[in-house]
mmCIF file of N, CA and C in Angstrom:
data_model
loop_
_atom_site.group_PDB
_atom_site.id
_atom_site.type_symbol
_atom_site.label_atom_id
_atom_site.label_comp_id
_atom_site.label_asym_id
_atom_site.label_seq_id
_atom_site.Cartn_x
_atom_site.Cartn_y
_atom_site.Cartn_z
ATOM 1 N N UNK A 1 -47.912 31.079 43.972
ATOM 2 C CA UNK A 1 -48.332 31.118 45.365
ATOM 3 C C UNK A 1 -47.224 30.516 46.203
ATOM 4 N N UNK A 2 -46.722 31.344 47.372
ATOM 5 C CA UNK A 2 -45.575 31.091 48.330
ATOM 6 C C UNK A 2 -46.161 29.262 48.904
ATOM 7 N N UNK A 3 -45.284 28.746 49.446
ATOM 8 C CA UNK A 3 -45.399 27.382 49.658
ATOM 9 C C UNK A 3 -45.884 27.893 51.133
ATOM 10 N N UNK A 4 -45.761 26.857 52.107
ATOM 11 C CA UNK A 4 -46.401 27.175 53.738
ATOM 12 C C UNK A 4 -45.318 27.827 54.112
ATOM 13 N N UNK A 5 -45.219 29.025 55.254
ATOM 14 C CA UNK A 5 -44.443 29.852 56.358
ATOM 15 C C UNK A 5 -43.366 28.889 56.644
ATOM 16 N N UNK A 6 -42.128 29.526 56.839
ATOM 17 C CA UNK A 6 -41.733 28.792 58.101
ATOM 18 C C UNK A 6 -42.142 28.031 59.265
ATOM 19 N N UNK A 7 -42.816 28.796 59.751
ATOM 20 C CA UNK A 7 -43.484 29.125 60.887
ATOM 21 C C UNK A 7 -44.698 27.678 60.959
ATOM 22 N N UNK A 8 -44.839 27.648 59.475
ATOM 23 C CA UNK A 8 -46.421 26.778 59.514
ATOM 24 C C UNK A 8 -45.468 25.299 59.748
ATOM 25 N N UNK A 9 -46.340 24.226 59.590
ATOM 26 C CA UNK A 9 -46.297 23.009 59.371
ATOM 27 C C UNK A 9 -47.129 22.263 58.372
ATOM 28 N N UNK A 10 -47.190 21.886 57.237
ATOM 29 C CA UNK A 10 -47.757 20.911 56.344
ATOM 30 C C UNK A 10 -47.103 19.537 56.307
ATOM 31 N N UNK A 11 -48.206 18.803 57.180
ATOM 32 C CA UNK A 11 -48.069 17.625 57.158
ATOM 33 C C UNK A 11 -48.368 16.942 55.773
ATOM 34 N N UNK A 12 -48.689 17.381 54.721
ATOM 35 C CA UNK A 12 -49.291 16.686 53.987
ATOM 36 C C UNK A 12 -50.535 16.217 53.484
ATOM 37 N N UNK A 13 -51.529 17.215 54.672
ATOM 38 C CA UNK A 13 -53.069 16.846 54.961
ATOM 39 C C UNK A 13 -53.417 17.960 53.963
ATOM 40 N N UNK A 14 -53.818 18.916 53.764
ATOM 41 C CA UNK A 14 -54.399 20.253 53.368
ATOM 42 C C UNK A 14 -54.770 19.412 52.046
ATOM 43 N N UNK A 15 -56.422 20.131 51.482
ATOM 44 C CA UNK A 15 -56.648 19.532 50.321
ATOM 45 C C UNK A 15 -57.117 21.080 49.783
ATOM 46 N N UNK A 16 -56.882 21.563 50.725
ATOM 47 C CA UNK A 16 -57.437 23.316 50.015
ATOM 48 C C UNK A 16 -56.577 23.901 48.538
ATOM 49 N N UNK A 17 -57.223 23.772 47.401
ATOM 50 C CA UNK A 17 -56.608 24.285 46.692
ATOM 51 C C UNK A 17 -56.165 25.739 46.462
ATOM 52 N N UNK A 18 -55.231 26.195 45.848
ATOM 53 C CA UNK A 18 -54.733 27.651 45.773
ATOM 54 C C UNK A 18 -55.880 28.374 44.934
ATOM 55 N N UNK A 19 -55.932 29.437 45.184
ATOM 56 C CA UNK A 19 -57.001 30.680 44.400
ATOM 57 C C UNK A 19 -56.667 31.702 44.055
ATOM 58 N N UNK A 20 -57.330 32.474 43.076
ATOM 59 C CA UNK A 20 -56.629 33.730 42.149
ATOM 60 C C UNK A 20 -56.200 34.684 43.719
ATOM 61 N N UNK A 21 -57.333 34.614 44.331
ATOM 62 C CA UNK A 21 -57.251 35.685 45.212
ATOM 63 C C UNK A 21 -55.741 35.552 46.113
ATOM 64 N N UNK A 22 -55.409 34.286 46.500
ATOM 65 C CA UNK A 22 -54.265 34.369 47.103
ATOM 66 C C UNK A 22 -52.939 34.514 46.039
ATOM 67 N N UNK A 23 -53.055 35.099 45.121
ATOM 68 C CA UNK A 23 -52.066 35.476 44.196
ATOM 69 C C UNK A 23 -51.565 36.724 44.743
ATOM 70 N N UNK A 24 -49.916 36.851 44.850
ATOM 71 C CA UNK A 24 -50.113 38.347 45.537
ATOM 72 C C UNK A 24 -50.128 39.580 44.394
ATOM 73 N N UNK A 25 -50.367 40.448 44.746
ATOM 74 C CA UNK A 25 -50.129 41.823 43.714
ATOM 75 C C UNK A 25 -48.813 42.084 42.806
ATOM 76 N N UNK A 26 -49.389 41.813 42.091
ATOM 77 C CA UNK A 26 -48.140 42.288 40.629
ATOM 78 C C UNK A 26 -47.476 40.832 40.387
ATOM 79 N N UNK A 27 -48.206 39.902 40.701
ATOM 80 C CA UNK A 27 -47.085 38.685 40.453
ATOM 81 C C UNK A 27 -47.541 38.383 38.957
ATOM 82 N N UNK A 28 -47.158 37.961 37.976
ATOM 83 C CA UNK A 28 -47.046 37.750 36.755
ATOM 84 C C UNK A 28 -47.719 36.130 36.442
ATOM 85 N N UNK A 29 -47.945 35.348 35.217
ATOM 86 C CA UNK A 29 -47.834 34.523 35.195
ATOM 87 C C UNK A 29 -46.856 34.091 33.971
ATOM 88 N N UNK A 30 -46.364 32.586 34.647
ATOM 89 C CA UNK A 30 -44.913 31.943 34.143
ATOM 90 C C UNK A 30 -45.360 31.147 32.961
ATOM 91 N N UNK A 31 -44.939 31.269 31.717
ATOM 92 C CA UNK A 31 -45.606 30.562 30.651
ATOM 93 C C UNK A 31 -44.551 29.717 30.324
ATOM 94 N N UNK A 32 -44.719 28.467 29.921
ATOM 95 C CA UNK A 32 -43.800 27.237 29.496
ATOM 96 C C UNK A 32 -44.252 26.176 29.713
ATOM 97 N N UNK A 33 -46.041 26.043 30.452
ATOM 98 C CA UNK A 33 -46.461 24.502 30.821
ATOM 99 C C UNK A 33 -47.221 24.196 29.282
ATOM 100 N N UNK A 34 -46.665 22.890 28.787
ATOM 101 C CA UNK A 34 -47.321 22.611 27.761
ATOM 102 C C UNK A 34 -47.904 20.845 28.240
ATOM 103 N N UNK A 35 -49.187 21.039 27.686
ATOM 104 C CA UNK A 35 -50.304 19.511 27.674
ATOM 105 C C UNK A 35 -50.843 19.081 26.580
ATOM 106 N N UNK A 36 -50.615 18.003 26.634
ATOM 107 C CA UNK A 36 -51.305 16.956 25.691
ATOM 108 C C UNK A 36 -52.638 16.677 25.884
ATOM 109 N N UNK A 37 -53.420 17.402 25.569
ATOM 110 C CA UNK A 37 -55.007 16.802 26.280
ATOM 111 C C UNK A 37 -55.524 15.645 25.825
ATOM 112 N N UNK A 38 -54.878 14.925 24.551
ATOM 113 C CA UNK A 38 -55.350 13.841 24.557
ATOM 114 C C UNK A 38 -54.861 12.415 25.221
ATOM 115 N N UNK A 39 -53.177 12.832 25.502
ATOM 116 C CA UNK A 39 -52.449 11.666 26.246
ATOM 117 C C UNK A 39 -52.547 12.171 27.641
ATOM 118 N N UNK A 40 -52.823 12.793 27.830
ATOM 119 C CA UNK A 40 -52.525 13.857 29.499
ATOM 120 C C UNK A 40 -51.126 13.679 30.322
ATOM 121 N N UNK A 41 -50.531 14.008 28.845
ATOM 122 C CA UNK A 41 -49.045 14.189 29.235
ATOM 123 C C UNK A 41 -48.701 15.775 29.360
ATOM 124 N N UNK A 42 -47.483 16.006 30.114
ATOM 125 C CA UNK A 42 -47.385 17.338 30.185
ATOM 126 C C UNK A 42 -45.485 17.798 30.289
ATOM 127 N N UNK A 43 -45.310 18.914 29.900
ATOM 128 C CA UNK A 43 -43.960 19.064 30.498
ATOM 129 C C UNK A 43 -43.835 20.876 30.535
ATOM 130 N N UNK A 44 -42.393 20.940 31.183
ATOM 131 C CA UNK A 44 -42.795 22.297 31.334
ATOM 132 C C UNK A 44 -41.189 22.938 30.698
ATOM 133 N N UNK A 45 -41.417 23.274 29.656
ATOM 134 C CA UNK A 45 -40.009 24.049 29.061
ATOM 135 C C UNK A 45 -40.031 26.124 30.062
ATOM 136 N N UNK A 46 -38.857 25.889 30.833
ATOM 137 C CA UNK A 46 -38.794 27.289 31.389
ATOM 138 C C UNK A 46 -38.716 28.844 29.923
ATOM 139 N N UNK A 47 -39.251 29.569 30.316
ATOM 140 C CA UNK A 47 -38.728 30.375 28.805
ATOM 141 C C UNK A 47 -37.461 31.413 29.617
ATOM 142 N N UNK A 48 -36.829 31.750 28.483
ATOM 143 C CA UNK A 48 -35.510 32.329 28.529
ATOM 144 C C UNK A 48 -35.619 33.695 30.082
ATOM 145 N N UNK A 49 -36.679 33.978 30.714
ATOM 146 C CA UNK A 49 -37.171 35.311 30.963
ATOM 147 C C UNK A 49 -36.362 34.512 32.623
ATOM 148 N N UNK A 50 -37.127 33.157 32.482
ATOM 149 C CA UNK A 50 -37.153 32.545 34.019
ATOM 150 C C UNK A 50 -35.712 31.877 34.296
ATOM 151 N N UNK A 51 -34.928 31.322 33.172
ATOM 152 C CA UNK A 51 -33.605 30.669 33.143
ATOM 153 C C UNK A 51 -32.591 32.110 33.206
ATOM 154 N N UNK A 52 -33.210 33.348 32.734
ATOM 155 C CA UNK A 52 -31.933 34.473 33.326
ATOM 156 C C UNK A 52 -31.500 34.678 34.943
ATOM 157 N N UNK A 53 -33.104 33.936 35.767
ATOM 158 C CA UNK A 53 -33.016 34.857 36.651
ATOM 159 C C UNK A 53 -31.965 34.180 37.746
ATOM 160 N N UNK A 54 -31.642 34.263 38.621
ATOM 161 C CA UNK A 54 -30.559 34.115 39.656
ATOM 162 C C UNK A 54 -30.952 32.422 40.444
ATOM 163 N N UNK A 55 -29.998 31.756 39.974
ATOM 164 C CA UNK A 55 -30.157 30.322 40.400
ATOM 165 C C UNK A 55 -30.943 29.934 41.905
ATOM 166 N N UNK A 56 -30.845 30.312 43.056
ATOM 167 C CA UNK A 56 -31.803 30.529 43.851
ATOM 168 C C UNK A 56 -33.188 31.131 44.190
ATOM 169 N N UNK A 57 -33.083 32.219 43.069
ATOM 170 C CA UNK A 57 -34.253 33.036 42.802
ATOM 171 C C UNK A 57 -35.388 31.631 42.213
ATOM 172 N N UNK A 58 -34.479 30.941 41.271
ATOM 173 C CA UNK A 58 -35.460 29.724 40.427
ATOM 174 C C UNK A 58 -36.020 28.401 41.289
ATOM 175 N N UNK A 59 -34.613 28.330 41.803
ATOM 176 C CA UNK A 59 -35.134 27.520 43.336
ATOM 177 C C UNK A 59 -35.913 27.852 44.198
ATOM 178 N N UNK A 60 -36.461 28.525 44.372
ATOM 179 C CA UNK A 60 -37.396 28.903 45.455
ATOM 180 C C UNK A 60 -38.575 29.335 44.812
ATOM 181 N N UNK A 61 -38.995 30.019 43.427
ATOM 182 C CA UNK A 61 -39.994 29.295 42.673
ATOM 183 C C UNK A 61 -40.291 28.385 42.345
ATOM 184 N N UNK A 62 -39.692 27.371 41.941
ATOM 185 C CA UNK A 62 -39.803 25.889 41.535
ATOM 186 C C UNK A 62 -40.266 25.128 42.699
ATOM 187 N N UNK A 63 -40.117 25.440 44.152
ATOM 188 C CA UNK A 63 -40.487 25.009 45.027
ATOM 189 C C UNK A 63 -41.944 24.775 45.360
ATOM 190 N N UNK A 64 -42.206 26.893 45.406
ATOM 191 C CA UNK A 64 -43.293 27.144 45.377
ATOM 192 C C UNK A 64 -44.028 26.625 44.536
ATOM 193 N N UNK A 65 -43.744 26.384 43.148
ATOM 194 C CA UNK A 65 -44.630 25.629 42.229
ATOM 195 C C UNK A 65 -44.694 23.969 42.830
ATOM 196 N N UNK A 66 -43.732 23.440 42.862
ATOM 197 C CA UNK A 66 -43.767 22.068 43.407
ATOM 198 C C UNK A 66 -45.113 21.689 44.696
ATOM 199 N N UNK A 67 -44.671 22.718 45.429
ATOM 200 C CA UNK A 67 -45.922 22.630 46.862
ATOM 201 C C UNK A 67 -47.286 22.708 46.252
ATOM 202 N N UNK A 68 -47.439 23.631 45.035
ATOM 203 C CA UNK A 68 -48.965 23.948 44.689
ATOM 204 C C UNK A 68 -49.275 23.015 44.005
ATOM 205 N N UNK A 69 -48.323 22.296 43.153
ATOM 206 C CA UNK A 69 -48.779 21.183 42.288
ATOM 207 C C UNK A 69 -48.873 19.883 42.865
ATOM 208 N N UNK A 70 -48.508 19.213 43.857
ATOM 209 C CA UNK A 70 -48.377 18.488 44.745
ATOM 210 C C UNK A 70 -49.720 18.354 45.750
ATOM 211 N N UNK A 71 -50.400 19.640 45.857
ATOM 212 C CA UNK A 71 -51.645 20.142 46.332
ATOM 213 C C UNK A 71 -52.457 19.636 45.374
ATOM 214 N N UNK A 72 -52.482 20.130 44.381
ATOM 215 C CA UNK A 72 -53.315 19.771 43.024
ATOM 216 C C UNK A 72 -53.619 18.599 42.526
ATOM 217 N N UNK A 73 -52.311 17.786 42.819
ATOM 218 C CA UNK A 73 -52.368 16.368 42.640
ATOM 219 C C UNK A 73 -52.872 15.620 44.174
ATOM 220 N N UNK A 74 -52.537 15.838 44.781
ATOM 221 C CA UNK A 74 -53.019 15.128 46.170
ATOM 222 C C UNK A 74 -54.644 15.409 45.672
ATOM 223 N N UNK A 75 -55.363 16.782 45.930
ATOM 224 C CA UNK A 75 -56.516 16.640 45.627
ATOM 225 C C UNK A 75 -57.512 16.150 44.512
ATOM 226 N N UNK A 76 -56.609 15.966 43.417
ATOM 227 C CA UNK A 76 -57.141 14.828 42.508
ATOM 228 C C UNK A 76 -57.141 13.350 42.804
ATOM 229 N N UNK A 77 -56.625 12.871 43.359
ATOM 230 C CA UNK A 77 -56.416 11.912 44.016
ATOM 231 C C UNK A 77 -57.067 11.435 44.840
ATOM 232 N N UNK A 78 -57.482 12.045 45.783
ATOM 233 C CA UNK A 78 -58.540 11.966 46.765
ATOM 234 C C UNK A 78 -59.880 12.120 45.901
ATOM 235 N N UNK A 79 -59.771 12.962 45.218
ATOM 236 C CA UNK A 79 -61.302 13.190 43.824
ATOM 237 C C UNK A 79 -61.779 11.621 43.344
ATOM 238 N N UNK A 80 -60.524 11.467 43.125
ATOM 239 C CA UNK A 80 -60.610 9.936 42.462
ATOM 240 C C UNK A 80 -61.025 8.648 42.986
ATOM 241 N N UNK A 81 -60.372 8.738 44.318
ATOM 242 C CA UNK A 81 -60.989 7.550 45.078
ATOM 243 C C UNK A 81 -62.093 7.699 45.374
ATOM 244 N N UNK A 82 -62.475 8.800 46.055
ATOM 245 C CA UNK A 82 -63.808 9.550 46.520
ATOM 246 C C UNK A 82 -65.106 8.691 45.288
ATOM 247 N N UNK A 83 -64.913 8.911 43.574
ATOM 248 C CA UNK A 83 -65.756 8.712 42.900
ATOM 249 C C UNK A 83 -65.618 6.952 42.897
ATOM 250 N N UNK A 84 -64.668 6.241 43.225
ATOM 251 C CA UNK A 84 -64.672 5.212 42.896
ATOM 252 C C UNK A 84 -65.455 4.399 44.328
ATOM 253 N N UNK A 85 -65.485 5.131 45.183
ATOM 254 C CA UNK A 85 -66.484 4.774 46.377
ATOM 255 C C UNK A 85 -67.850 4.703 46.519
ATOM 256 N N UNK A 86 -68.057 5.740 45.281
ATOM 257 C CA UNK A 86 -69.373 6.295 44.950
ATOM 258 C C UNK A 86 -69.773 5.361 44.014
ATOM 259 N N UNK A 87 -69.121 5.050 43.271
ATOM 260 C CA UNK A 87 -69.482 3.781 42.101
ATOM 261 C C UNK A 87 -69.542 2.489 42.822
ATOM 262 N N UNK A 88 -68.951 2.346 44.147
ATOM 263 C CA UNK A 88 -69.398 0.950 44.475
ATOM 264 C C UNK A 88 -69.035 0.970 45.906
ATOM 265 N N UNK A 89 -71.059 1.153 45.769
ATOM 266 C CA UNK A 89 -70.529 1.233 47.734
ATOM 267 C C UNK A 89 -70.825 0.203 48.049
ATOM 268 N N UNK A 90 -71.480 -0.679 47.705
ATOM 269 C CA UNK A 90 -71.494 -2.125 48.319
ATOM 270 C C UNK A 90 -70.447 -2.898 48.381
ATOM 271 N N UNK A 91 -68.703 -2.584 47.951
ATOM 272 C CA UNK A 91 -67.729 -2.824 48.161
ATOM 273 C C UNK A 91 -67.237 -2.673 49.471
ATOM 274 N N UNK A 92 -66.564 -3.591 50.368
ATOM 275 C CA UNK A 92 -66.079 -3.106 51.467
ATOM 276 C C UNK A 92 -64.932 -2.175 51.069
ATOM 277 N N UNK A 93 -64.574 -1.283 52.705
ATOM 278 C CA UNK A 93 -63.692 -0.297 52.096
ATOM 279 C C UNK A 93 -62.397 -0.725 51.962
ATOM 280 N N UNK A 94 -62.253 -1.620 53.003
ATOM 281 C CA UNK A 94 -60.946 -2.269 52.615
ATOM 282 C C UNK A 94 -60.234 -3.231 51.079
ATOM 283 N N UNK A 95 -60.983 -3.289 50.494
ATOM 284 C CA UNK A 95 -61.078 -4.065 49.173
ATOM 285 C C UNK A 95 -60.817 -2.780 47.878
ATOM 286 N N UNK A 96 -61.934 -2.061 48.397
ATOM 287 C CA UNK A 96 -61.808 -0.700 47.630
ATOM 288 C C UNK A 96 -60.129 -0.394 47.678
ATOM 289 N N UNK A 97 -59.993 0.258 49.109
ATOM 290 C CA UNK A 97 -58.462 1.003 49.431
ATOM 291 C C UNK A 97 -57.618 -0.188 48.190
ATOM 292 N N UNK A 98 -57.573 -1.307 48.418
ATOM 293 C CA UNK A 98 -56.961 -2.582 48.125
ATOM 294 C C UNK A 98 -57.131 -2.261 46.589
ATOM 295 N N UNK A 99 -57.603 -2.144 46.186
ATOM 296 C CA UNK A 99 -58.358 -1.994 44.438
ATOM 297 C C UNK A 99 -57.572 -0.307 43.883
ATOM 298 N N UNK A 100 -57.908 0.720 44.526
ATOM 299 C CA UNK A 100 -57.476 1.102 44.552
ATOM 300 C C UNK A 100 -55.744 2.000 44.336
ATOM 301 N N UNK A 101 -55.426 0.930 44.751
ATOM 302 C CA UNK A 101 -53.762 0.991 45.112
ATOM 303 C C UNK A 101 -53.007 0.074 43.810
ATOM 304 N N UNK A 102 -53.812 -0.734 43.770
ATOM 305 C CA UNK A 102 -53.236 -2.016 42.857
ATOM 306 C C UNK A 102 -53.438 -0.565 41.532
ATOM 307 N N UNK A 103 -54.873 -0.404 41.259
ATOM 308 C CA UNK A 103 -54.837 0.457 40.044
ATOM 309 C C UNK A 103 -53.815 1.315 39.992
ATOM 310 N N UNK A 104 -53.133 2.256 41.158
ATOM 311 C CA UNK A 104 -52.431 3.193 41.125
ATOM 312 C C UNK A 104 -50.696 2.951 40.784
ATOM 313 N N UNK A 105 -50.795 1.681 41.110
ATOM 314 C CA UNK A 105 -49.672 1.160 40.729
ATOM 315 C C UNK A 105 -49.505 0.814 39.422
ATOM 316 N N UNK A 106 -50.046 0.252 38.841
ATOM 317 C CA UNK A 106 -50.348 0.166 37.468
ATOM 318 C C UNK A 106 -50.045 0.889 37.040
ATOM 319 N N UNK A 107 -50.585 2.027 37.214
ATOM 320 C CA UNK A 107 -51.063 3.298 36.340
ATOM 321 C C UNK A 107 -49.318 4.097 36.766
ATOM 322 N N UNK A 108 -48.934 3.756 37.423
ATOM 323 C CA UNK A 108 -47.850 4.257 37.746
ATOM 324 C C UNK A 108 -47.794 5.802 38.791
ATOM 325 N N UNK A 109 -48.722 6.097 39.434
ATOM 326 C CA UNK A 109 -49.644 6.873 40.110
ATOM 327 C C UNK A 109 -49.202 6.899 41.990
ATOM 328 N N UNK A 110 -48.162 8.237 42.100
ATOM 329 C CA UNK A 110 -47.429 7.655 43.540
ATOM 330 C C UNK A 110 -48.585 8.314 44.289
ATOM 331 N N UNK A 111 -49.268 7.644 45.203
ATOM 332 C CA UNK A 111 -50.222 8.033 46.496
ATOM 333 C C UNK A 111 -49.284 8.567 47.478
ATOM 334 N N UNK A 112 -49.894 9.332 47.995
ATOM 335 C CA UNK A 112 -48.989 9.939 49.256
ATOM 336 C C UNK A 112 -49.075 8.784 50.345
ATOM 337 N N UNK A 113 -48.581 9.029 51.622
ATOM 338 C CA UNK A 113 -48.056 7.791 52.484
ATOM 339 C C UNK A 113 -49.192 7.593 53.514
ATOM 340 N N UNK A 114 -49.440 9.104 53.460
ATOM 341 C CA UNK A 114 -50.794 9.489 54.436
ATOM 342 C C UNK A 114 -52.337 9.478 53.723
ATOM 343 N N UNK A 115 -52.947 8.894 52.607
ATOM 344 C CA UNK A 115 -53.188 8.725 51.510
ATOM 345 C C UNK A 115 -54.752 8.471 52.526
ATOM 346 N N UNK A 116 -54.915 7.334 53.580
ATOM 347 C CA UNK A 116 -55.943 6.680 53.863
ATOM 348 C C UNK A 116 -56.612 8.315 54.874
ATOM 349 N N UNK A 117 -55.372 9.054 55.644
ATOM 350 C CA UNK A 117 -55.535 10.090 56.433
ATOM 351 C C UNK A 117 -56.520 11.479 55.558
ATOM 352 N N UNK A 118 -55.877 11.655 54.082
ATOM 353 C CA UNK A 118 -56.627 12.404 53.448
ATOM 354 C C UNK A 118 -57.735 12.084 53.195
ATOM 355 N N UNK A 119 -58.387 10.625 53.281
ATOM 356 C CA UNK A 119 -59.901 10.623 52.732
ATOM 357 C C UNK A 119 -60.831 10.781 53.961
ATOM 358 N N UNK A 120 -59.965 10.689 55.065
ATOM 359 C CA UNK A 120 -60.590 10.662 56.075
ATOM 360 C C UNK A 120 -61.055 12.414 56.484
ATOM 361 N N UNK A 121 -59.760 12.858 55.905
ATOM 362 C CA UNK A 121 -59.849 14.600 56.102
ATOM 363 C C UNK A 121 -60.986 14.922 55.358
ATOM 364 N N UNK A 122 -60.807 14.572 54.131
ATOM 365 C CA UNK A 122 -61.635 15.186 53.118
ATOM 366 C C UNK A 122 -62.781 14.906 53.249
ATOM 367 N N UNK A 123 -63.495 13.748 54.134
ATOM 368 C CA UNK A 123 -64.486 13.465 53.812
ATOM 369 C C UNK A 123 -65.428 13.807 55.523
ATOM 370 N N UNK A 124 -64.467 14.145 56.006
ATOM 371 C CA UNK A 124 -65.015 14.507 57.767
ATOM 372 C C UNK A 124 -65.270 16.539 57.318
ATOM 373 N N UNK A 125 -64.350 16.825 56.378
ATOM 374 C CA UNK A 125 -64.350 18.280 56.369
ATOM 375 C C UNK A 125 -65.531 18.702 55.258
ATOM 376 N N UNK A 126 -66.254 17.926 54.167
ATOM 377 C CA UNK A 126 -66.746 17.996 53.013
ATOM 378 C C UNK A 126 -67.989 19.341 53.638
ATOM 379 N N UNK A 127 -68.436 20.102 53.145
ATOM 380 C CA UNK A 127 -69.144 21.531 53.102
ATOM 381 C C UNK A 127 -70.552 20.408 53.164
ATOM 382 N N UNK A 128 -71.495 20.878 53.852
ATOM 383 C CA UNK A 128 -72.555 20.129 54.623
ATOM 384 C C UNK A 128 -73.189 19.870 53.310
ATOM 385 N N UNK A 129 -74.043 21.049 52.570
ATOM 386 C CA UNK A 129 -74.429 20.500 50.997
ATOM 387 C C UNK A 129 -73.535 19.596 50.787
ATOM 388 N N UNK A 130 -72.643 19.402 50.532
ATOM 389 C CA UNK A 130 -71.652 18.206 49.769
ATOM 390 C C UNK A 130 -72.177 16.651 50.229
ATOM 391 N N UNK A 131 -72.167 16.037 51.201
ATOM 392 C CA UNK A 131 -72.908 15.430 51.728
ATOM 393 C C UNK A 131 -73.626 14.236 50.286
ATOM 394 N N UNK A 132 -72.756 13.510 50.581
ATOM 395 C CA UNK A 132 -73.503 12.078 49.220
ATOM 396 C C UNK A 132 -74.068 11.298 50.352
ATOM 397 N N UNK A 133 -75.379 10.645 49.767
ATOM 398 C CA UNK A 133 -76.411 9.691 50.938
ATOM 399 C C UNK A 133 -75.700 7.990 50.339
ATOM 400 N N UNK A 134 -75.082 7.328 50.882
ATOM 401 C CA UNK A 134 -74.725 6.272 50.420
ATOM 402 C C UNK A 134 -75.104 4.716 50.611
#
């Protein structure tokens, strides 16, 4: 999936993940991501098909992959805090955010910068069913 337009602007907010449907016609899929499901480690060996193709051609996929995975991870992220709010709402939020961060550091886990802006997105935009009574 193409990264945002020129034209567009991504601040960094969007938690919309990518979908089959926005796949365009005839695009293929790139095989070389390998996971550890038990360490949830991962890496991605290119196969010979994608290292032929024209050094900019790879750059500007790798991009596109970078933007979608970056998406993927931002919205796990926000998943994450989201449940850890839910596990303790009698926590203030500031302690939480605070708790939070310390874990992510630990964990070695880079939050985006705008990090407090996404929960605010995510949780002002959540689909009306979605809606937790807290």
């Amino acid at each position: 999936m193409p990264g945002p337009s020129p034209n567009e602007f991504d601040f960094g907010t969007s938690l919309k993940l990518p979908t089959r449907e926005q796949v365009a016609p005839g695009a293929r899929q790139l095989q070389g991501c390998f996971v550890h499901e038990d360490e949830a480690e991962a890496t991605f060996v290119p196969p010979k098909s994608f290292l032929n193709q024209p050094p900019l051609w790879r750059i500007d996929v790798l991009q596109d992959l970078i933007h979608d995975f970056e998406l993927v991870r931002r919205h796990a992220i926000v998943e994450w805090a989201q449940s850890i709010v839910l596990s303790n709402p009698q926590v203030a939020e500031g302690d939480r955010l605070r708790v939070f961060r310390d874990a992510c550091e630990q964990l070695g886990i880079n939050i985006p910068e705008n990090f407090e802006a996404l929960l605010v997105l995510a949780d002002r935009f959540k689909p009306a069913g979605d809606q937790k009574s807290t």
